[in-house]
Backbone as XML, in Angstrom:
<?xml version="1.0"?>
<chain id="A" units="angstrom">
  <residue number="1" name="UNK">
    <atom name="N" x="119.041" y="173.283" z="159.582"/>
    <atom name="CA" x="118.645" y="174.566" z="160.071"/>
    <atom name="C" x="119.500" y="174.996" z="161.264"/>
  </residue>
  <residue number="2" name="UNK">
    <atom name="N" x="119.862" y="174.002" z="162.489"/>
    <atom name="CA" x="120.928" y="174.666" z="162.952"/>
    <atom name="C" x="121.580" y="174.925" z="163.006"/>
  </residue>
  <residue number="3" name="UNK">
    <atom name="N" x="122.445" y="174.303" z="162.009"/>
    <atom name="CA" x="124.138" y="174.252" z="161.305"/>
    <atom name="C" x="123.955" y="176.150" z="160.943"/>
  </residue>
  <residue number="4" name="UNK">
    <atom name="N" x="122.987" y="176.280" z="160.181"/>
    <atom name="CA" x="122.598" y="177.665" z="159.416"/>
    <atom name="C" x="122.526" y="178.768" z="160.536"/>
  </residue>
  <residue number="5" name="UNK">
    <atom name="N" x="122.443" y="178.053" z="161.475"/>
    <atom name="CA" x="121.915" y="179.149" z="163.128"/>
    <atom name="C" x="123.130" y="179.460" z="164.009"/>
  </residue>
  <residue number="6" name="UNK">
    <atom name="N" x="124.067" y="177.858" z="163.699"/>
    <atom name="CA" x="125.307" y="178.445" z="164.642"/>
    <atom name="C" x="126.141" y="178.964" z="163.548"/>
  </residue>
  <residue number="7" name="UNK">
    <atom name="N" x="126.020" y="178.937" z="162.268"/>
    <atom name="CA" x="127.165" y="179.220" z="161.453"/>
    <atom name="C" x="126.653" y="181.005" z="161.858"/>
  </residue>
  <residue number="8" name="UNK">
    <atom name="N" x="125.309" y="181.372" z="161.408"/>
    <atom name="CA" x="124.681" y="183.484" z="161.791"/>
    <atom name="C" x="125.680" y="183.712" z="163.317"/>
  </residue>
  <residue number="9" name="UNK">
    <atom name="N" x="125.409" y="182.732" z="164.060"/>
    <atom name="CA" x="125.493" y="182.959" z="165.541"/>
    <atom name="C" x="127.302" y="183.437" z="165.329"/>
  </residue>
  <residue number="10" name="UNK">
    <atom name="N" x="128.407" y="182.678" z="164.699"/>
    <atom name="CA" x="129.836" y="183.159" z="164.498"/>
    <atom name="C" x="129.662" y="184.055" z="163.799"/>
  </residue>
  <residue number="11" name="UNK">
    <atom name="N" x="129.244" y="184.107" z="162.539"/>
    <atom name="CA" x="129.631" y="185.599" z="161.878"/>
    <atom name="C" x="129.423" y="186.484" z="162.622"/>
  </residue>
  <residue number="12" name="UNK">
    <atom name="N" x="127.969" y="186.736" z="163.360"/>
    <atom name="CA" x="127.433" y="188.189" z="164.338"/>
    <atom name="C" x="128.587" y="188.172" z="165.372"/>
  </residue>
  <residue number="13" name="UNK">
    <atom name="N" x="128.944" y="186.479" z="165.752"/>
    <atom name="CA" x="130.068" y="187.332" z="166.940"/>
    <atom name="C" x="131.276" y="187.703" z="166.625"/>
  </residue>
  <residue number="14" name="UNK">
    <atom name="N" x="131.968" y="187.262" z="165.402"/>
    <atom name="CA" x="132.941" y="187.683" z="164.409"/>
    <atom name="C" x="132.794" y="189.367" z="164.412"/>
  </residue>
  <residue number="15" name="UNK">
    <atom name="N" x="131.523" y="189.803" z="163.993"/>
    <atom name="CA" x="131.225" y="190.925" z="163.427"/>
    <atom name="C" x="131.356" y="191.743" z="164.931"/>
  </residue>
  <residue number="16" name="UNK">
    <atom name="N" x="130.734" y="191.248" z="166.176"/>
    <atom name="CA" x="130.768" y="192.151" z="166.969"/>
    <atom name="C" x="131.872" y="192.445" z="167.997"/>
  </residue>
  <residue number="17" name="UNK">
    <atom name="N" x="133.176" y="191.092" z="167.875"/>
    <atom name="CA" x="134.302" y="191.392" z="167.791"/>
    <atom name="C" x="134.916" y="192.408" z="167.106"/>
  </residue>
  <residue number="18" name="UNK">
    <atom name="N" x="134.682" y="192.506" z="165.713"/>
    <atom name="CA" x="135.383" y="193.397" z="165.453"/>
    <atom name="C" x="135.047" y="194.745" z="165.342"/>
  </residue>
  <residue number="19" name="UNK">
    <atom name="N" x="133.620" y="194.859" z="165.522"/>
    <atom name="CA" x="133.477" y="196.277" z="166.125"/>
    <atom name="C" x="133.928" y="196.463" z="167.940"/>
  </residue>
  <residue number="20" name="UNK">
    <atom name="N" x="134.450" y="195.735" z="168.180"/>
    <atom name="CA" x="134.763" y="196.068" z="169.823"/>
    <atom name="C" x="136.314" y="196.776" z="169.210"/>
  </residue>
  <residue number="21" name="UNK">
    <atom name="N" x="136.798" y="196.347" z="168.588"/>
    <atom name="CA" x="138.373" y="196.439" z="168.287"/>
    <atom name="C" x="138.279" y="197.852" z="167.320"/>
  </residue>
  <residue number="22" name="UNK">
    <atom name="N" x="137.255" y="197.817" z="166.467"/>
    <atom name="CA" x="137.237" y="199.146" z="165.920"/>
    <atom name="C" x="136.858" y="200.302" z="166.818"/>
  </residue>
  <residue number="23" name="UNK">
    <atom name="N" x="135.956" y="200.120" z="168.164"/>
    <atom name="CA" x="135.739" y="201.180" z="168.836"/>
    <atom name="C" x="137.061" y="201.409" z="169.532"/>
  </residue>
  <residue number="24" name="UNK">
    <atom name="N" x="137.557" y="199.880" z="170.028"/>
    <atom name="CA" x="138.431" y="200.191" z="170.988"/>
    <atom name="C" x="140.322" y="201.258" z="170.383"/>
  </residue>
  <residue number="25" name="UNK">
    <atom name="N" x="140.106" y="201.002" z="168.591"/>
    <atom name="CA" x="141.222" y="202.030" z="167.507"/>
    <atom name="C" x="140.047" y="203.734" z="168.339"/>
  </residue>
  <residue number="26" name="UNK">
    <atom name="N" x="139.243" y="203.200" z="167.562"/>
    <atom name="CA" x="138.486" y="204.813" z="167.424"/>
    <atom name="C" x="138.741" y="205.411" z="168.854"/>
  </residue>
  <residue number="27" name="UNK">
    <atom name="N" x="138.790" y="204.928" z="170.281"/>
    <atom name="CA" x="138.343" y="205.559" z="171.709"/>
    <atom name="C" x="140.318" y="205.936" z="171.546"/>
  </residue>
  <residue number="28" name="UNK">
    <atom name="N" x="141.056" y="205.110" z="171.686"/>
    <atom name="CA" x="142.282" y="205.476" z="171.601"/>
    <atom name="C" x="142.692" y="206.407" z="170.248"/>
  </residue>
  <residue number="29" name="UNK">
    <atom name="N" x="141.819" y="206.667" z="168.995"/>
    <atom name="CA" x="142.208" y="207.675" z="168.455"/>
    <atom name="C" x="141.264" y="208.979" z="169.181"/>
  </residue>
  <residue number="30" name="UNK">
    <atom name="N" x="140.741" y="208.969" z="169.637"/>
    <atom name="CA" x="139.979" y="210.441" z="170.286"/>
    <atom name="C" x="140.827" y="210.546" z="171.358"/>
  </residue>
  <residue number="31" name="UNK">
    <atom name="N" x="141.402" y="209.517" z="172.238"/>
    <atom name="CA" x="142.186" y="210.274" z="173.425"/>
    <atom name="C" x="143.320" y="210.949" z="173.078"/>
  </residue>
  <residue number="32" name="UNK">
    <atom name="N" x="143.917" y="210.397" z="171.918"/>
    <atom name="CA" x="144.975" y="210.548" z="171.253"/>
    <atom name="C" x="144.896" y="212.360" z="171.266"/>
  </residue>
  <residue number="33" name="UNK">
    <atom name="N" x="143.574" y="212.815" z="170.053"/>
    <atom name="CA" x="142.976" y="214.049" z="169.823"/>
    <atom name="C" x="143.037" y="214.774" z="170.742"/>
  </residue>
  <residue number="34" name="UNK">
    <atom name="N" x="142.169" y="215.032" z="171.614"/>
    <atom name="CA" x="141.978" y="214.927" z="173.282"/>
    <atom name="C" x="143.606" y="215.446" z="173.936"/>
  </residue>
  <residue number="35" name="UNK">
    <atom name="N" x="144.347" y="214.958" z="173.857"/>
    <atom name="CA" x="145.682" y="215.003" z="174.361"/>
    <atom name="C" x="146.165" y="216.166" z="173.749"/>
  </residue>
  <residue number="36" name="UNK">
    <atom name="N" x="145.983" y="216.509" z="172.205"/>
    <atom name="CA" x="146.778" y="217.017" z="171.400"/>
    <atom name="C" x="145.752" y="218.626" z="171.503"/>
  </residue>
  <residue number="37" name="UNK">
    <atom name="N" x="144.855" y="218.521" z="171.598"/>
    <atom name="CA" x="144.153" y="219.686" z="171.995"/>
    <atom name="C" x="144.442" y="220.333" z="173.072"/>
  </residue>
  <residue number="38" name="UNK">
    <atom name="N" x="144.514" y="220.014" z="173.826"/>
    <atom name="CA" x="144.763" y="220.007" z="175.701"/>
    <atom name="C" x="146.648" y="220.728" z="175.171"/>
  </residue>
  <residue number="39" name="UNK">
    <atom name="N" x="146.926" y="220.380" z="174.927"/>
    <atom name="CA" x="148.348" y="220.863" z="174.681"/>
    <atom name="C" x="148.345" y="221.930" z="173.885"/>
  </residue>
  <residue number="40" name="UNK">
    <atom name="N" x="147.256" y="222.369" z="172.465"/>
    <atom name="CA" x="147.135" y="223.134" z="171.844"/>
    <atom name="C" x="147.076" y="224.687" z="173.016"/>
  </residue>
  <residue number="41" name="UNK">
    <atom name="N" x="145.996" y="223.970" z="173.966"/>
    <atom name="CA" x="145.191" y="225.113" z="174.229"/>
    <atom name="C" x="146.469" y="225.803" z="175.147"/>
  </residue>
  <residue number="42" name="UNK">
    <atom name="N" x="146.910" y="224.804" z="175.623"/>
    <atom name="CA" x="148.098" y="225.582" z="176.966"/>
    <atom name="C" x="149.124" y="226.205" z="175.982"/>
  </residue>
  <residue number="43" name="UNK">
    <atom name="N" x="149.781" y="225.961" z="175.266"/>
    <atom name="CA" x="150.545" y="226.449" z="174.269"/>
    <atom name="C" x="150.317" y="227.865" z="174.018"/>
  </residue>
  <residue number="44" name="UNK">
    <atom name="N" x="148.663" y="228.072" z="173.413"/>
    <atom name="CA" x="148.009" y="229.274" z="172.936"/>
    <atom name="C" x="147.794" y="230.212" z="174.218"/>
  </residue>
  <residue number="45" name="UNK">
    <atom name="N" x="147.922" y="229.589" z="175.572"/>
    <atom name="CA" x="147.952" y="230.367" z="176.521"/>
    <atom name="C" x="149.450" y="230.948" z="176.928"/>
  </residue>
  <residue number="46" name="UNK">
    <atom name="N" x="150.199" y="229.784" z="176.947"/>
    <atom name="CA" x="151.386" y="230.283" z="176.807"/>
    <atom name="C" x="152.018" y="231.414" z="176.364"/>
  </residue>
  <residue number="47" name="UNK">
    <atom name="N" x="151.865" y="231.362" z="174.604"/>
    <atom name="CA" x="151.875" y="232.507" z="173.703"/>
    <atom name="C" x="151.395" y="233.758" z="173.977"/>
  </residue>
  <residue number="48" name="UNK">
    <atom name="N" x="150.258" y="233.713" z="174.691"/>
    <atom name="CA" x="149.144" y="235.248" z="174.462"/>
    <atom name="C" x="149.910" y="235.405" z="175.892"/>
  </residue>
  <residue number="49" name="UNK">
    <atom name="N" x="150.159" y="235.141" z="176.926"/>
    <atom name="CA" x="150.852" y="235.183" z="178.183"/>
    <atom name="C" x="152.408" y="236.229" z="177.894"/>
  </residue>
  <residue number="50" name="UNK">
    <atom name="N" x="152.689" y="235.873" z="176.963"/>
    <atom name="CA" x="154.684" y="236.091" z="176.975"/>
    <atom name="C" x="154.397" y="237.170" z="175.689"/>
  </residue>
  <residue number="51" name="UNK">
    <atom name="N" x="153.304" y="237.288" z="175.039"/>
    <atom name="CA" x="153.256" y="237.947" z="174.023"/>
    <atom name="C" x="152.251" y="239.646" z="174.572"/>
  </residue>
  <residue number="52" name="UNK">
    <atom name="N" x="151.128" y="239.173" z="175.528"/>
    <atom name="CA" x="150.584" y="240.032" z="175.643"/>
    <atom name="C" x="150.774" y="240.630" z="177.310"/>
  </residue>
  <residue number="53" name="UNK">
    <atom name="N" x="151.843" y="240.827" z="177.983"/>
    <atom name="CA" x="151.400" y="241.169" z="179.506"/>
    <atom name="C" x="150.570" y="242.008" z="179.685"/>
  </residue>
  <residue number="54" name="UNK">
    <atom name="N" x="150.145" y="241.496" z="180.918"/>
    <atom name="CA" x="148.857" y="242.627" z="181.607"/>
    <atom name="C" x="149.397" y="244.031" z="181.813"/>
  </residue>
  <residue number="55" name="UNK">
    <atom name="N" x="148.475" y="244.368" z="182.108"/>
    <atom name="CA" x="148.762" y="245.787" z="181.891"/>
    <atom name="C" x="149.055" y="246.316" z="183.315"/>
  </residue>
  <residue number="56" name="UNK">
    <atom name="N" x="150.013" y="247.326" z="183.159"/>
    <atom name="CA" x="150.421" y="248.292" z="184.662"/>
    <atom name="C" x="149.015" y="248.369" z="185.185"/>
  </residue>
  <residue number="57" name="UNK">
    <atom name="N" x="149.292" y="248.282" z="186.746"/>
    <atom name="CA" x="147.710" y="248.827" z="187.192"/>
    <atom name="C" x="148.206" y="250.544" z="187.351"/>
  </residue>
  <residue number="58" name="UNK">
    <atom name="N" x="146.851" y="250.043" z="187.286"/>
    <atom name="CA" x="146.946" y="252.449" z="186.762"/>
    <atom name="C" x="147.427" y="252.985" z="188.325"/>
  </residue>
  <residue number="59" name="UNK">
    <atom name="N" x="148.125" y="254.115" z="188.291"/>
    <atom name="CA" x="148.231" y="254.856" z="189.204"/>
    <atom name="C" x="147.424" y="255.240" z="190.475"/>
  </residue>
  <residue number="60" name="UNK">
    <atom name="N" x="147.666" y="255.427" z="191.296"/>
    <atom name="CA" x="147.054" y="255.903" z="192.816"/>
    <atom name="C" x="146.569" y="257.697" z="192.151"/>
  </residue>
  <residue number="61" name="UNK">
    <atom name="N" x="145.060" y="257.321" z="192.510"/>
    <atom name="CA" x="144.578" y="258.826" z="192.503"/>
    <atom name="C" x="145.022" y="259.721" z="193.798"/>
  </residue>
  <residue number="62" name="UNK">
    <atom name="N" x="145.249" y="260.829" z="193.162"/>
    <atom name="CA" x="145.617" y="261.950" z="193.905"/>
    <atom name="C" x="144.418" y="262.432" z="194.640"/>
  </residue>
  <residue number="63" name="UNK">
    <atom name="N" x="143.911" y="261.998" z="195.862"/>
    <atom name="CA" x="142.876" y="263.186" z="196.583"/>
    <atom name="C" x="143.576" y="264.879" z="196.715"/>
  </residue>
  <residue number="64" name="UNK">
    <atom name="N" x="142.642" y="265.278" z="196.432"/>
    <atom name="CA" x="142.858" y="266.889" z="196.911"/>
    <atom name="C" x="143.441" y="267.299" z="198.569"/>
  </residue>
  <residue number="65" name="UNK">
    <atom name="N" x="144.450" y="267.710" z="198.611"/>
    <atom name="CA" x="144.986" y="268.351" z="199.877"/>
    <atom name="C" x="143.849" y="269.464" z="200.203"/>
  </residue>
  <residue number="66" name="UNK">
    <atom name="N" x="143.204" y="270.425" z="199.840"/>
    <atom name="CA" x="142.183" y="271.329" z="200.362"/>
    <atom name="C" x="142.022" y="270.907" z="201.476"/>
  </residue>
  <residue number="67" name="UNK">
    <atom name="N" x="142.104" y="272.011" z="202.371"/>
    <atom name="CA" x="141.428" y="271.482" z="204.231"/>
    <atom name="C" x="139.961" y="271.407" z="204.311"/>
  </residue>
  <residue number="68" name="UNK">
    <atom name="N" x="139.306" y="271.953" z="203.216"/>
    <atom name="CA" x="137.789" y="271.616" z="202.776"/>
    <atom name="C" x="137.288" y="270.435" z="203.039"/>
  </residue>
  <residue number="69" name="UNK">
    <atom name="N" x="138.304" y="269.675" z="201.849"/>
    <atom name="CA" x="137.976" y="268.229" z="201.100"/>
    <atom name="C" x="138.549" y="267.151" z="202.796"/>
  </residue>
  <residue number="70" name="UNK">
    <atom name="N" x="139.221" y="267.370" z="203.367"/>
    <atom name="CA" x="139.923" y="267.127" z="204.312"/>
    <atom name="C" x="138.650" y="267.036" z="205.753"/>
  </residue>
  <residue number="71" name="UNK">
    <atom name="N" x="138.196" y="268.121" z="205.703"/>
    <atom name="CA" x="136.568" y="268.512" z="206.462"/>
    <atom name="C" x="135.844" y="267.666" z="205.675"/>
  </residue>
  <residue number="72" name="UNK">
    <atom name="N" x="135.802" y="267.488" z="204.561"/>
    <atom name="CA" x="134.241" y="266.753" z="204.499"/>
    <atom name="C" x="134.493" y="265.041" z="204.991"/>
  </residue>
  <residue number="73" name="UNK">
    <atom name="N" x="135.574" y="264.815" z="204.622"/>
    <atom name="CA" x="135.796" y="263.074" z="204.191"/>
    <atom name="C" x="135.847" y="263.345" z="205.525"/>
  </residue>
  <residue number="74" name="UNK">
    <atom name="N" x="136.312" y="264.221" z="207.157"/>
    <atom name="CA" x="136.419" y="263.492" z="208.040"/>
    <atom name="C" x="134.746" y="263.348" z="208.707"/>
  </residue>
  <residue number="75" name="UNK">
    <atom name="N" x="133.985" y="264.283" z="207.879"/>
    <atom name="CA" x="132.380" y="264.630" z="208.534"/>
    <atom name="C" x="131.738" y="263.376" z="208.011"/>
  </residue>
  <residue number="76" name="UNK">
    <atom name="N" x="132.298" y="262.368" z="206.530"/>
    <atom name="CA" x="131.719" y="261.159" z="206.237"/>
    <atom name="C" x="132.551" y="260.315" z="206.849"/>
  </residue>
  <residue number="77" name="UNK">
    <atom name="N" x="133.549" y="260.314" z="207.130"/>
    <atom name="CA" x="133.905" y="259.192" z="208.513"/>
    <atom name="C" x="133.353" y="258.839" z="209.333"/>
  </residue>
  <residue number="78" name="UNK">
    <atom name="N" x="132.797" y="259.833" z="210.048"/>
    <atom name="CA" x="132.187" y="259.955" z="211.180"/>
    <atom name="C" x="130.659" y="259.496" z="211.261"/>
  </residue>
  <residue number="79" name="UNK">
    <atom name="N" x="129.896" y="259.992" z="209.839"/>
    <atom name="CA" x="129.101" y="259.468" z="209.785"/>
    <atom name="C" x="128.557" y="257.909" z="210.111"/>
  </residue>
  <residue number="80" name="UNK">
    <atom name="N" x="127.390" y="257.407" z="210.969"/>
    <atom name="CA" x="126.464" y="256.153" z="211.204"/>
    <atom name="C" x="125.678" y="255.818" z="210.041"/>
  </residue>
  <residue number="81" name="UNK">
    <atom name="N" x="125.487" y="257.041" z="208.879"/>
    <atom name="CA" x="124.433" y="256.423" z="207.727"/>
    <atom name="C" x="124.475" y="257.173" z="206.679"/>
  </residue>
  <residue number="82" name="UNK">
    <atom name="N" x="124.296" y="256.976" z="205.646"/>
    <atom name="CA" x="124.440" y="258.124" z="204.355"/>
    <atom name="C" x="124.138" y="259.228" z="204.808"/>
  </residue>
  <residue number="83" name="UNK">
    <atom name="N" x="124.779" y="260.404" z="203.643"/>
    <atom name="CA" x="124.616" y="261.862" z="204.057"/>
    <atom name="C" x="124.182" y="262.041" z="202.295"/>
  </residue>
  <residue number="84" name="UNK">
    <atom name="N" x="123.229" y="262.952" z="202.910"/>
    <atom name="CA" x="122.833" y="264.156" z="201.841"/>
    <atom name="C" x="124.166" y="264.827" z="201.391"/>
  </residue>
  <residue number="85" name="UNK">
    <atom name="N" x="124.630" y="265.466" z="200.364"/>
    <atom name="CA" x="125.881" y="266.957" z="199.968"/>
    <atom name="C" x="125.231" y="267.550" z="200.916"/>
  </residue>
  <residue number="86" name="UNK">
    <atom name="N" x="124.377" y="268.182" z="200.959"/>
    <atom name="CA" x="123.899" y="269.709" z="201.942"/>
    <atom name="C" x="124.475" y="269.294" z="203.669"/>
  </residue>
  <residue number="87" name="UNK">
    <atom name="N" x="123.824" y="267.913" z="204.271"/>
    <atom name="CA" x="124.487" y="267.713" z="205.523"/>
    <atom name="C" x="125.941" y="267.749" z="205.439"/>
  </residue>
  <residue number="88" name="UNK">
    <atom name="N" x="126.504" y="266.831" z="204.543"/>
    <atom name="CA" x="128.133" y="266.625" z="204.698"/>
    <atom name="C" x="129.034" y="268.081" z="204.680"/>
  </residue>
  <residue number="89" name="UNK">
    <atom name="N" x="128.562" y="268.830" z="203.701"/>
    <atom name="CA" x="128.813" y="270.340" z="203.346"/>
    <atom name="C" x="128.414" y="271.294" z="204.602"/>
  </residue>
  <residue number="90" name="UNK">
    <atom name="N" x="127.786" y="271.154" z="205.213"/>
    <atom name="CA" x="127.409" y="272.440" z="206.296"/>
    <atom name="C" x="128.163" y="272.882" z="207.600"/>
  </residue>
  <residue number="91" name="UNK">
    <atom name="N" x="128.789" y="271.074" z="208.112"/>
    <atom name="CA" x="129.527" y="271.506" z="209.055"/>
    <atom name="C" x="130.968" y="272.198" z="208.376"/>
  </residue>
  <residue number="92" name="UNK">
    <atom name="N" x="131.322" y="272.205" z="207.544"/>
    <atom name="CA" x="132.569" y="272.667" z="207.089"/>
    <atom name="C" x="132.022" y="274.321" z="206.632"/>
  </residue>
  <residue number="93" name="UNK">
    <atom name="N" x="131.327" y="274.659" z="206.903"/>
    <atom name="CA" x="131.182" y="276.086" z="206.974"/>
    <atom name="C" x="130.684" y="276.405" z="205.359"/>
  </residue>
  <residue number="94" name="UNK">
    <atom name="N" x="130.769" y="275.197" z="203.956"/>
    <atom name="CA" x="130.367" y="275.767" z="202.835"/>
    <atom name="C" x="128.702" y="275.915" z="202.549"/>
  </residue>
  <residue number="95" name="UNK">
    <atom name="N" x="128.451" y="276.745" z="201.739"/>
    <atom name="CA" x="127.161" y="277.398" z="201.578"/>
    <atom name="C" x="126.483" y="276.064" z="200.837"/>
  </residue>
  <residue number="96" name="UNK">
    <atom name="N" x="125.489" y="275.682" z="201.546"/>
    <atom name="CA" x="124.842" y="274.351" z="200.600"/>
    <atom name="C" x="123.613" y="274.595" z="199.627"/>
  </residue>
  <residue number="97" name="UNK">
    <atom name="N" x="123.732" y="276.101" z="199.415"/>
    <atom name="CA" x="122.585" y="276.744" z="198.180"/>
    <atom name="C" x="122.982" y="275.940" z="196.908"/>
  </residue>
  <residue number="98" name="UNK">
    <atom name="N" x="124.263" y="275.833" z="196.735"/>
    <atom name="CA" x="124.802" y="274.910" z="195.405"/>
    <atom name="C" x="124.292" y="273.698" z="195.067"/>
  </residue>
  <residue number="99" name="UNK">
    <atom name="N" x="123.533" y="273.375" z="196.410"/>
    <atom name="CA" x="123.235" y="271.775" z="196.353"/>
    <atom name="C" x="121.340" y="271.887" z="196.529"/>
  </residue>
  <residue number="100" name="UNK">
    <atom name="N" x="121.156" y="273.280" z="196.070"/>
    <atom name="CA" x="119.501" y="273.252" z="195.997"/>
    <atom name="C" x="119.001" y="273.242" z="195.186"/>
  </residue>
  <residue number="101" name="UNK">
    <atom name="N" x="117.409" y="273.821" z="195.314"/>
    <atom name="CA" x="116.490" y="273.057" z="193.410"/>
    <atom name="C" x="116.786" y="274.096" z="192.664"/>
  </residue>
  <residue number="102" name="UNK">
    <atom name="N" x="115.643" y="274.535" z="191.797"/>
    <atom name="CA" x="115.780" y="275.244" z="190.700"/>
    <atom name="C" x="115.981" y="276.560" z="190.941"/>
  </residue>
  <residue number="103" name="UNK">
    <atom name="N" x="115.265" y="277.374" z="192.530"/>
    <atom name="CA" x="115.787" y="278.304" z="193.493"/>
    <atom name="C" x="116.621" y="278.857" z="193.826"/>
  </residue>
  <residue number="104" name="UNK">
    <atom name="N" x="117.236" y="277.872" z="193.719"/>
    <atom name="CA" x="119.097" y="278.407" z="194.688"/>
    <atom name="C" x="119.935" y="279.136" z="193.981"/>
  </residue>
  <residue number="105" name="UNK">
    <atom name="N" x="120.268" y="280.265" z="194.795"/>
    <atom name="CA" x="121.292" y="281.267" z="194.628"/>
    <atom name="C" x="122.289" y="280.240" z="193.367"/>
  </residue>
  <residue number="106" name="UNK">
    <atom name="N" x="122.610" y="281.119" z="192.608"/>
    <atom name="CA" x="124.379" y="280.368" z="192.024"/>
    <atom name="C" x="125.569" y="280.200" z="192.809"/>
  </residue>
  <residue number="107" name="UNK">
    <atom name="N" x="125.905" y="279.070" z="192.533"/>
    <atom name="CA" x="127.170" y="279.242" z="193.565"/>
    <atom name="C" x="128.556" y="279.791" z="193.017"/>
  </residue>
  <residue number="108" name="UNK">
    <atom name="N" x="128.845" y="280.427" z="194.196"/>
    <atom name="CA" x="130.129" y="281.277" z="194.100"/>
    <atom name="C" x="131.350" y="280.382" z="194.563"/>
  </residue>
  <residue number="109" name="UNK">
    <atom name="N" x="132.361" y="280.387" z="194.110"/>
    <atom name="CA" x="133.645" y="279.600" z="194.613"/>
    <atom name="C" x="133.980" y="280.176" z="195.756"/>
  </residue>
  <residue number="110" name="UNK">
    <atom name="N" x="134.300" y="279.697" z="196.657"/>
    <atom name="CA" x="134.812" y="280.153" z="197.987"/>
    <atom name="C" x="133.760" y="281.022" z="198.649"/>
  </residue>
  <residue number="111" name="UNK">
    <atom name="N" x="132.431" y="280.783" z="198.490"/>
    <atom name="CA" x="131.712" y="281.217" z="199.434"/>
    <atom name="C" x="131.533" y="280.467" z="200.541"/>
  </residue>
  <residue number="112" name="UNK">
    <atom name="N" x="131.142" y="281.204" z="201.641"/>
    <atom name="CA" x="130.724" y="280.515" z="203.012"/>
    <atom name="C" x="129.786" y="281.174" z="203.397"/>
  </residue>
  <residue number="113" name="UNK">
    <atom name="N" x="128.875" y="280.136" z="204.723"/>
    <atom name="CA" x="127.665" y="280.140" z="204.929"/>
    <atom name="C" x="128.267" y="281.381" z="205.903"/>
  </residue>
  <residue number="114" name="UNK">
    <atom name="N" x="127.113" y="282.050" z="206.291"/>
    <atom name="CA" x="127.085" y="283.225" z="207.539"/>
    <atom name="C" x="126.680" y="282.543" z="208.792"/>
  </residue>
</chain>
């Protein structure tokens, strides 16, 4: 019976030898993978890089020269806290009926307040 016990006892360690050696093929075939992916991916970045450039950044908007527009942005400069249209609009002399409820006069282009 023990002859029968050490002979199980070699095969299992036979056997679990050679699964050490089969993991240790299999771990070196995944790094292998692993490697070859990692190279895929930079490649595919590569490509879309030299193939696709970014795009121009868009142009500088034109603000309006108007001495209006010029009056208001310096009345929100100045400003300490948000402004209503009707405050920002009044010191520049324009009529702020444009900026009222369902009431308000229509506005006229180039009107000014009295």
């Amino acid at each position: 019976m023990l002859a029968r016990l050490e002979e199980r006892e070699r095969e299992v360690a036979g056997q679990a030898e050679q699964a050490r050696d089969k993991i240790a093929e299999l771990t070196a075939l995944l790094e292998g993978y692993g490697r070859e992916a990692e190279e895929l991916r930079i490649t595919r970045k590569t490509l879309l890089d030299l193939l696709d450039p970014p795009p121009p950044p868009p142009p500088e908007a034109k603000l309006p020269d108007h001495p209006v527009y010029q009056q208001i942005m310096a009345v929100l400069a100045a400003a300490d806290a948000p402004l209503r249209a009707r405050a920002a609009c009044s010191p520049t002399g324009i009529c702020g009926t444009q900026f009222g409820g369902e009431h308000a006069r229509p506005y006229r282009r180039g009107s000014r307040c009295a």
